[in-house]
Short mmCIF file of C-alpha atoms in Angstrom, two decimals:
data_model
loop_
_atom_site.label_atom_id
_atom_site.label_comp_id
_atom_site.label_asym_id
_atom_site.label_seq_id
_atom_site.Cartn_x
_atom_site.Cartn_y
_atom_site.Cartn_z
CA MET A 283 118.34 121.83 116.89
CA ILE A 284 119.53 124.76 114.80
CA PHE A 285 118.37 126.37 111.59
CA TRP A 286 120.71 128.94 110.17
CA ASP A 287 118.69 131.72 108.60
CA ARG A 288 121.35 133.61 106.71
CA GLU A 289 118.94 136.04 105.07
CA ASN A 290 117.70 137.29 108.43
CA ARG A 291 121.08 137.00 110.18
CA ALA A 292 119.55 134.66 112.70
CA ILE A 293 119.81 131.20 114.21
CA TRP A 294 116.53 129.52 115.08
CA LEU A 295 116.38 127.07 117.97
CA ARG A 296 113.72 124.47 118.55
CA PRO A 297 113.24 122.21 121.58
CA ARG A 298 114.89 118.87 121.10
CA GLY A 299 112.82 115.70 120.98
CA PHE A 300 110.53 113.82 118.68
CA ASN A 301 108.60 116.79 117.37
CA LEU A 302 109.59 116.77 113.74
CA ILE A 303 106.07 116.76 112.35
CA GLN A 304 104.55 119.05 114.95
CA VAL A 305 104.09 122.72 114.42
CA PRO A 306 106.09 124.44 117.16
CA LEU A 307 104.28 126.89 119.43
CA THR A 308 107.35 128.74 120.62
CA THR A 309 110.80 129.08 119.21
CA ALA A 310 113.95 131.05 119.98
CA LYS A 311 115.83 133.31 117.64
CA LEU A 312 119.47 134.22 118.14
CA ASN A 313 120.34 137.34 116.22
CA VAL A 314 123.77 137.36 114.62
CA ASP A 315 125.96 140.39 114.00
CA ALA A 316 127.11 141.65 110.61
CA SER A 317 130.26 139.54 110.69
CA ASP A 318 128.18 136.33 111.01
CA ARG A 319 130.35 135.24 113.91
CA SER A 320 128.68 136.49 117.09
CA ILE A 321 125.29 136.31 118.73
CA VAL A 322 124.25 139.73 119.91
CA GLU A 323 120.64 139.25 120.92
CA ASP A 324 118.18 136.49 121.71
CA GLU A 325 114.43 136.43 121.34
CA ILE A 326 111.62 134.13 122.40
CA ARG A 327 108.99 134.02 119.69
CA PHE A 328 105.42 132.81 119.72
CA SER A 329 103.50 131.14 116.91
CA SER A 330 101.69 133.50 114.59
CA GLY A 331 99.42 130.70 113.41
CA PHE A 332 98.23 129.73 116.87
CA PRO A 333 95.47 132.40 117.20
CA PHE A 334 94.03 131.32 113.84
CA VAL A 335 94.20 127.64 114.79
CA MET A 336 92.49 128.33 118.12
CA ALA A 337 89.81 130.43 116.44
CA LEU A 338 89.20 127.64 113.94
CA PHE A 339 89.13 125.07 116.73
CA LEU A 340 86.60 127.07 118.80
CA TRP A 341 84.43 127.67 115.74
CA THR A 342 84.46 123.95 114.91
CA ALA A 343 83.64 123.06 118.53
CA TYR A 344 80.81 125.61 118.52
CA ARG A 345 79.35 124.16 115.31
CA LEU A 346 79.67 120.61 116.63
CA PHE A 347 78.10 121.29 120.03
CA SER A 348 75.36 123.54 118.67
CA ALA A 349 74.30 120.70 116.37
CA ALA A 350 74.50 118.07 119.11
CA MET A 351 72.93 120.08 121.94
CA ALA A 352 70.05 121.42 119.89
CA ALA A 353 68.54 117.94 119.93
CA ASN A 354 68.78 117.66 123.72
CA ALA A 355 66.33 119.88 125.61
CA ASN A 356 67.88 119.09 129.02
CA ALA A 357 71.37 120.22 128.04
CA PRO A 358 72.73 123.51 129.48
CA PRO A 359 72.45 126.63 127.30
CA LEU A 360 75.09 126.72 124.59
CA ALA A 361 76.23 130.25 125.55
CA LEU A 362 76.93 129.10 129.14
CA PHE A 363 78.74 126.01 127.94
CA GLY A 364 80.79 128.00 125.43
CA GLY A 365 81.63 130.68 128.02
CA ILE A 366 82.93 128.16 130.52
CA ALA A 367 84.93 126.36 127.84
CA ALA A 368 86.42 129.63 126.59
CA LEU A 369 87.36 130.66 130.16
CA VAL A 370 89.08 127.33 130.79
CA ILE A 371 90.97 127.59 127.51
CA VAL A 372 92.07 131.20 128.16
CA ILE A 373 93.33 130.49 131.72
CA GLY A 374 94.91 127.16 130.74
CA GLY A 375 96.45 128.70 127.63
CA PHE A 376 97.91 131.63 129.58
CA LEU A 377 99.53 129.31 132.14
CA ASN A 378 100.75 126.98 129.42
CA LEU A 379 102.30 129.85 127.49
CA ARG A 380 104.25 131.00 130.53
CA ILE A 381 105.53 127.45 130.99
CA LEU A 382 106.50 127.20 127.33
CA ARG A 383 108.28 130.56 127.41
CA SER A 384 110.14 129.60 130.56
CA ARG A 385 111.28 126.33 128.97
CA MET A 386 112.44 128.12 125.85
CA GLU A 387 114.37 130.65 127.93
CA LYS A 388 116.10 127.76 129.66
CA LEU A 389 116.93 126.25 126.27
CA VAL A 390 118.41 129.53 125.06
CA GLN A 391 120.52 129.88 128.18
CA ASP A 392 121.76 126.30 127.81
CA ALA A 393 122.62 126.87 124.15
CA LEU A 394 124.48 130.11 124.87
CA SER A 395 126.33 128.48 127.78
CA GLU A 396 127.46 125.66 125.51
CA LEU A 397 128.75 128.18 123.00
CA LYS A 398 130.57 130.06 125.75
CA ASP A 399 132.15 126.81 126.91
CA MET A 400 133.25 126.04 123.36
CA GLN A 401 134.63 129.55 123.12
CA ALA A 402 136.54 129.05 126.37
CA LEU A 403 137.99 125.78 125.07
CA GLY A 404 139.23 127.57 121.97
CA LEU A 405 136.84 125.92 119.51
CA ALA A 406 135.32 129.19 118.48
CA PRO A 407 137.17 131.88 116.58
CA ARG A 408 138.28 134.90 118.59
CA MET B 150 58.53 85.10 83.68
CA MET B 151 61.11 87.84 83.89
CA LEU B 152 64.78 86.95 83.68
CA ARG B 153 67.72 89.27 83.95
CA ILE B 154 71.23 88.51 82.85
CA ASP B 155 74.15 89.98 84.75
CA ARG B 156 77.85 90.20 83.78
CA GLY B 157 79.16 86.87 85.01
CA LEU B 158 78.15 87.35 88.61
CA SER B 159 74.74 85.81 88.34
CA GLN B 160 73.54 84.16 85.25
CA VAL B 161 69.86 84.11 86.07
CA TRP B 162 67.64 86.21 88.28
CA LYS B 163 64.07 85.22 89.03
CA ASP B 164 61.60 88.00 89.84
CA ASP B 165 58.13 86.53 89.73
CA GLY B 166 58.36 83.40 91.83
CA PHE B 167 57.99 80.88 89.00
CA GLU B 168 60.46 78.08 88.77
CA ASP B 169 63.30 78.80 86.43
CA PRO B 170 64.17 75.72 84.37
CA MET B 171 67.70 77.05 83.82
CA ASN B 172 68.27 77.45 87.58
CA PRO B 173 66.21 74.81 89.41
CA ASP B 174 67.98 75.15 92.74
CA ARG B 175 67.41 78.96 92.63
CA PHE B 176 70.93 79.82 93.74
CA VAL B 177 72.45 83.13 92.66
CA LYS B 178 76.20 83.42 92.55
CA VAL B 179 77.21 86.66 94.23
CA PHE B 180 80.94 86.11 94.59
CA ASP B 181 83.57 84.02 92.88
CA VAL B 182 87.30 84.35 93.42
CA LEU B 183 87.76 83.54 89.72
CA ASP B 184 85.67 86.58 88.74
CA SER B 185 87.11 89.01 91.28
CA GLY B 186 90.74 88.35 90.33
CA PHE B 187 93.83 89.40 92.27
CA ARG B 188 92.43 92.20 94.42
CA ASP B 189 95.23 92.39 97.00
CA TRP B 190 97.69 94.11 94.69
CA ILE B 191 96.60 97.41 96.24
CA PHE B 192 97.98 96.31 99.62
CA SER B 193 101.49 95.63 98.33
CA ALA B 194 101.29 98.63 95.97
CA PHE B 195 101.24 100.89 99.03
CA GLY B 196 104.83 99.79 99.61
CA LEU B 197 105.81 101.32 96.26
CA ILE B 198 105.12 104.76 97.72
CA PHE B 199 107.82 104.18 100.35
CA VAL B 200 110.13 102.63 97.73
CA ALA B 201 109.79 105.83 95.70
CA ILE B 202 110.51 107.99 98.76
CA GLY B 203 113.46 105.75 99.65
CA ILE B 204 114.89 106.08 96.12
CA VAL B 205 114.66 109.86 96.28
CA ILE B 206 116.33 109.99 99.72
CA ALA B 207 119.04 107.43 98.96
CA VAL B 208 119.83 107.96 95.29
CA PHE B 209 119.00 111.60 94.76
CA PRO B 210 119.96 113.42 97.98
CA LYS B 211 120.60 116.56 95.94
CA ILE B 212 116.89 116.74 95.14
CA VAL B 213 116.11 116.67 98.86
CA LYS B 214 118.69 119.36 99.50
CA ALA B 215 117.39 121.50 96.65
CA ALA B 216 113.83 121.11 97.92
CA GLY B 217 114.97 122.50 101.27
CA ILE B 218 113.36 119.73 103.29
CA PRO B 219 115.52 119.93 106.42
CA PHE B 220 114.68 116.63 108.09
CA LEU B 221 115.45 114.52 105.02
CA ASP B 222 118.73 116.28 104.29
CA VAL B 223 120.93 113.74 106.04
CA GLN B 224 124.61 114.46 106.44
CA SER B 225 126.35 112.08 108.85
CA ARG B 226 127.54 108.59 107.92
CA THR B 227 125.07 106.97 110.31
CA ARG B 228 122.19 108.80 108.72
CA ARG B 229 123.51 108.11 105.25
CA PHE B 230 123.41 104.42 106.16
CA SER B 231 119.92 104.75 107.61
CA ARG B 232 118.52 106.12 104.35
CA TYR B 233 119.66 102.94 102.56
CA VAL B 234 118.09 100.91 105.37
CA PHE B 235 114.83 102.78 104.71
CA LEU B 236 114.96 101.94 101.01
CA GLY B 237 115.94 98.32 101.69
CA PHE B 238 113.14 97.82 104.16
CA ALA B 239 110.60 99.37 101.77
CA ILE B 240 111.69 97.05 98.94
CA LEU B 241 111.70 94.03 101.26
CA TRP B 242 108.24 94.79 102.62
CA THR B 243 106.76 95.35 99.15
CA THR B 244 108.31 92.17 97.76
CA ILE B 245 107.27 89.97 100.67
CA SER B 246 103.73 91.35 100.83
CA PHE B 247 103.25 90.90 97.08
CA SER B 248 104.64 87.36 97.03
CA MET B 249 102.52 86.32 100.03
CA THR B 250 99.27 87.78 98.72
CA TYR B 251 99.81 86.58 95.17
CA SER B 252 100.75 83.04 96.18
CA GLN B 253 97.62 82.89 98.33
CA TYR B 254 95.50 84.12 95.43
CA HIS B 255 97.14 81.60 93.09
CA ARG B 256 96.31 78.78 95.50
CA HIS B 257 92.70 79.89 95.94
CA LYS B 258 92.28 80.26 92.21
CA ALA B 259 93.55 76.71 91.65
CA LEU B 260 91.21 75.38 94.33
CA ALA B 261 88.20 77.05 92.73
CA GLN B 262 89.15 76.08 89.18
CA GLU B 263 89.78 72.44 89.95
CA ASN B 264 86.86 72.16 92.41
CA GLY B 265 89.31 71.36 95.17
CA CYS B 266 87.44 73.52 97.65
CA ARG B 267 85.05 72.16 100.22
CA ILE B 268 81.37 72.90 99.72
CA VAL B 269 78.86 73.52 102.45
CA GLU B 270 75.19 74.39 102.05
CA GLY B 271 72.47 75.46 104.44
CA PRO B 272 70.83 78.35 106.27
CA VAL B 273 73.03 81.04 107.82
CA GLU B 274 73.22 80.52 111.58
CA HIS B 275 74.64 82.61 114.43
CA PHE B 276 74.96 85.59 112.13
CA VAL B 277 76.85 88.47 113.80
CA PRO B 278 77.10 91.58 111.60
CA MET B 279 80.14 93.80 111.75
CA PRO B 280 79.66 97.45 112.75
CA TRP B 281 80.59 99.85 109.97
CA ALA B 282 83.83 100.83 111.72
CA GLY B 283 84.84 97.20 112.37
CA HIS B 284 85.36 95.14 115.53
CA PRO B 285 84.05 92.55 115.83
CA VAL B 286 84.29 91.05 112.37
CA GLU B 287 81.19 89.68 110.66
CA SER B 288 80.69 85.98 111.28
CA PHE B 289 78.19 83.18 110.74
CA SER B 290 78.13 79.44 110.50
CA VAL B 291 76.67 77.01 108.00
CA SER B 292 76.18 73.39 109.07
CA GLY B 293 78.70 73.89 111.86
CA VAL B 294 81.38 75.53 109.70
CA LEU B 295 82.31 78.98 111.01
CA PHE B 296 83.09 81.82 108.60
CA SER B 297 84.39 85.24 109.65
CA TYR B 298 85.57 88.14 107.53
CA SER B 299 85.89 91.88 107.43
CA ASP B 300 86.17 94.51 104.73
CA PHE B 301 89.36 95.63 106.45
CA ASN B 302 91.06 92.24 106.04
CA VAL B 303 93.59 91.71 103.26
CA THR B 304 92.18 88.70 101.45
CA ASP B 305 91.19 87.61 97.98
CA GLY B 306 88.24 85.69 99.41
CA PHE B 307 84.78 87.08 100.06
CA ASN B 308 84.92 89.80 102.75
CA ASN B 309 82.04 92.19 102.04
CA THR B 310 80.14 92.66 105.31
CA SER B 311 76.48 93.64 105.48
CA SER B 312 77.29 97.04 107.03
CA HIS B 313 79.36 97.80 103.92
CA GLY B 314 76.65 96.68 101.52
CA GLY B 315 77.36 92.94 101.61
CA PRO B 316 74.77 90.39 100.48
CA ILE B 317 74.52 88.08 103.53
CA ASN B 318 72.00 88.49 106.34
CA HIS B 319 70.54 86.22 109.01
CA ASP B 320 67.82 84.93 106.67
CA SER B 321 70.14 83.86 103.89
CA TYR B 322 70.37 80.30 102.64
CA VAL B 323 73.81 79.84 101.13
CA ARG B 324 76.08 77.46 99.29
CA ILE B 325 79.73 78.13 99.89
CA CYS B 326 82.86 76.80 98.28
CA TYR B 327 85.67 77.49 100.75
CA ASP B 328 89.31 76.88 101.50
CA PRO B 329 89.47 74.71 104.64
CA ALA B 330 92.71 76.43 105.59
CA GLY B 331 91.23 79.50 107.27
CA ASN B 332 87.70 78.93 105.96
CA VAL B 333 88.17 81.52 103.23
CA ILE B 334 85.06 81.89 101.08
CA LEU B 335 86.01 81.32 97.44
CA ARG B 336 82.55 81.13 95.92
CA LEU B 337 79.31 82.28 97.48
CA GLU B 338 75.84 81.48 96.21
CA ILE B 339 72.66 82.61 97.89
CA ARG B 340 69.29 80.98 97.28
CA ASP B 341 66.49 83.33 96.19
CA PHE B 342 68.81 86.29 96.51
CA LYS B 343 66.81 89.53 96.31
CA GLY B 344 69.58 92.02 96.89
CA GLU B 345 71.33 94.22 94.40
CA LEU B 346 73.33 92.37 91.77
CA LYS B 347 76.75 93.92 91.73
CA ASP B 348 80.40 93.04 92.07
CA TYR B 349 80.67 92.07 95.75
CA GLY B 350 84.37 91.38 95.31
CA LYS B 351 85.12 94.97 94.38
CA THR B 352 87.55 96.70 96.71
CA GLU B 353 86.16 99.77 98.43
CA SER B 354 87.77 102.99 97.36
CA ILE B 355 89.72 104.89 100.02
CA PHE B 356 87.88 107.93 98.69
CA PRO B 357 84.28 106.65 98.55
CA LYS B 358 81.76 108.69 96.67
CA ARG B 359 79.06 110.35 98.70
CA GLY B 360 76.39 108.27 96.99
CA ASP B 361 78.16 105.03 97.92
CA ILE B 362 78.12 105.93 101.63
CA GLN B 363 74.48 106.99 101.55
CA LYS B 364 73.51 103.63 100.04
CA LEU B 365 74.76 101.87 103.16
CA ASP B 366 72.56 101.32 106.18
CA ILE B 367 74.51 103.45 108.62
CA LYS B 368 72.77 104.88 111.65
CA ASN B 369 75.72 106.97 112.84
CA PRO B 370 75.05 110.66 112.01
CA ALA B 371 78.81 111.23 111.84
CA MET B 372 78.79 109.23 108.60
CA GLN B 373 76.36 111.61 106.91
CA MET B 374 79.28 113.33 105.26
CA PRO B 375 79.03 116.64 103.38
CA TRP B 376 80.38 116.98 99.84
CA TYR B 377 83.75 118.27 101.03
CA ASP B 378 84.54 115.33 103.36
CA ASN B 379 87.31 113.85 101.19
CA LEU B 380 88.93 117.24 100.94
CA PHE B 381 90.20 116.85 104.50
CA VAL B 382 92.30 113.82 103.51
CA VAL B 383 93.96 115.84 100.76
CA LEU B 384 94.42 118.76 103.15
CA TYR B 385 96.09 116.46 105.68
CA PHE B 386 98.77 115.44 103.19
CA LEU B 387 99.18 119.02 101.99
CA ASP B 388 99.56 120.11 105.59
CA PHE B 389 102.27 117.51 106.20
CA LEU B 390 104.11 118.63 103.07
CA ALA B 391 103.76 122.27 104.01
CA ILE B 392 105.16 121.67 107.48
CA GLN B 393 108.21 120.00 105.96
CA THR B 394 108.91 122.55 103.27
CA LEU B 395 107.70 125.79 104.79
CA PHE B 396 109.15 125.32 108.24
CA LEU B 397 111.69 128.12 108.12
CA PRO B 398 109.42 130.64 106.34
CA TYR B 399 106.76 129.82 108.93
CA ILE B 400 108.83 130.39 112.05
CA ARG B 401 110.04 133.69 110.60
CA THR B 402 106.48 134.96 111.09
CA PHE B 403 106.46 134.27 114.82
CA PHE B 404 105.70 137.15 117.19
CA ALA B 405 108.52 138.25 119.48
CA SER B 406 107.26 137.75 123.02
CA ARG B 407 110.56 138.58 124.74
CA ARG B 408 113.69 140.20 123.37
CA CYS B 409 116.92 140.29 125.30
CA PRO B 410 120.05 142.08 124.07
CA SER B 411 122.41 139.47 125.43
CA TRP B 412 126.14 139.25 125.97
CA ILE B 413 128.06 138.67 122.77
CA VAL B 414 128.79 135.02 122.13
CA GLN B 415 130.94 133.80 119.31
CA PHE B 416 130.10 130.47 117.75
CA PRO B 417 132.36 127.89 116.10
CA ARG B 418 132.88 127.36 112.39
CA VAL B 419 131.43 123.84 112.62
CA LEU B 420 128.00 125.38 112.55
CA SER B 421 128.09 125.75 108.81
CA GLN B 422 125.68 128.04 107.06
CA GLU B 423 122.29 127.10 105.66
CA ARG B 424 122.16 123.62 107.01
CA LYS B 425 120.58 121.90 109.95
CA SER B 426 123.05 121.06 112.65
CA SER B 427 123.22 120.56 116.37
CA PHE B 428 125.54 121.46 119.13
CA ALA B 429 128.45 119.17 119.85
CA THR B 430 126.83 117.84 123.00
CA ALA B 431 123.49 117.03 121.35
#
């Protein structure tokens, strides 16, 4: 899927699929030259809102568990529970980000290959 | 003797235990389909929201384009057809749901007016209350006739469960006028009713006031909502709208995690400017 961003001389790519109402975590940007005809650079970009969403999520989880665990004397200390949860999220998030970036790189390469094929077939202007 | 008069729901209320000559059988009417009116219009009115959206998409595509909502800006013939299908389906659904609910109400009203309903009287037996969140529905039987209902059902009959402030409990002695087709309660009278006299046929608001929730007998601490609970519903719709309209401005803020000066690739003219498109093989 393509969004032409004429102001920024860029084409934005998103993964295909039923993700219309989701906020994307990664996206690709193809930078276009001054003539608006050629792609000169590609970038993989990561969501700027994600750190805020994660911070909000962790804060909400902390508030929820601190309220629930305060009533249970046998529960593990909240700091220990929060530390383990944060560690799992950091490691899982790091691995997941690498996977997402790898997928997006593959998408960019596929998109550029398609354009090269179209160029070879004479569909693109020379 | 102390008597209270209420607006049509219950004519007489006895407080001190003396016999009321105006109400010798001591029944208090708590619900009547004739008083509650056609309550199900809200159900079919929801369809009007989608009719309005369908009209905007189908009849005024320029508005969608001007608003910059990429996913509604349909271009191809197939998609142009699909937007009319959307509008047609929305109109069809709204019409059918309204005609079905209204014809049912009309029938129930006629039954109650002409005393064509069946009447059963006796103590409530096998009473099973519904949890606040539903499932299973509230049910009981009177003289072998089973009644079941839920606040989440679309019906013009009585459907106010005890967990949502309804008047029936396992000690109630009731007289019910009902439609034998489905055992829908059209009129409900409770003997020596001591509960709050209010409109038990009133539809619950989708944005209940905090005081209304606190009146209910709910043990779940998750239901002890703060003052800003309904704000989240509004925020959800705002979030959906923002995703649709601010998509491009949002992804412009993304951090570059890898930048690769790649080989120069020319692209075809078919990828026209400032519109959503896809590659030929998509």
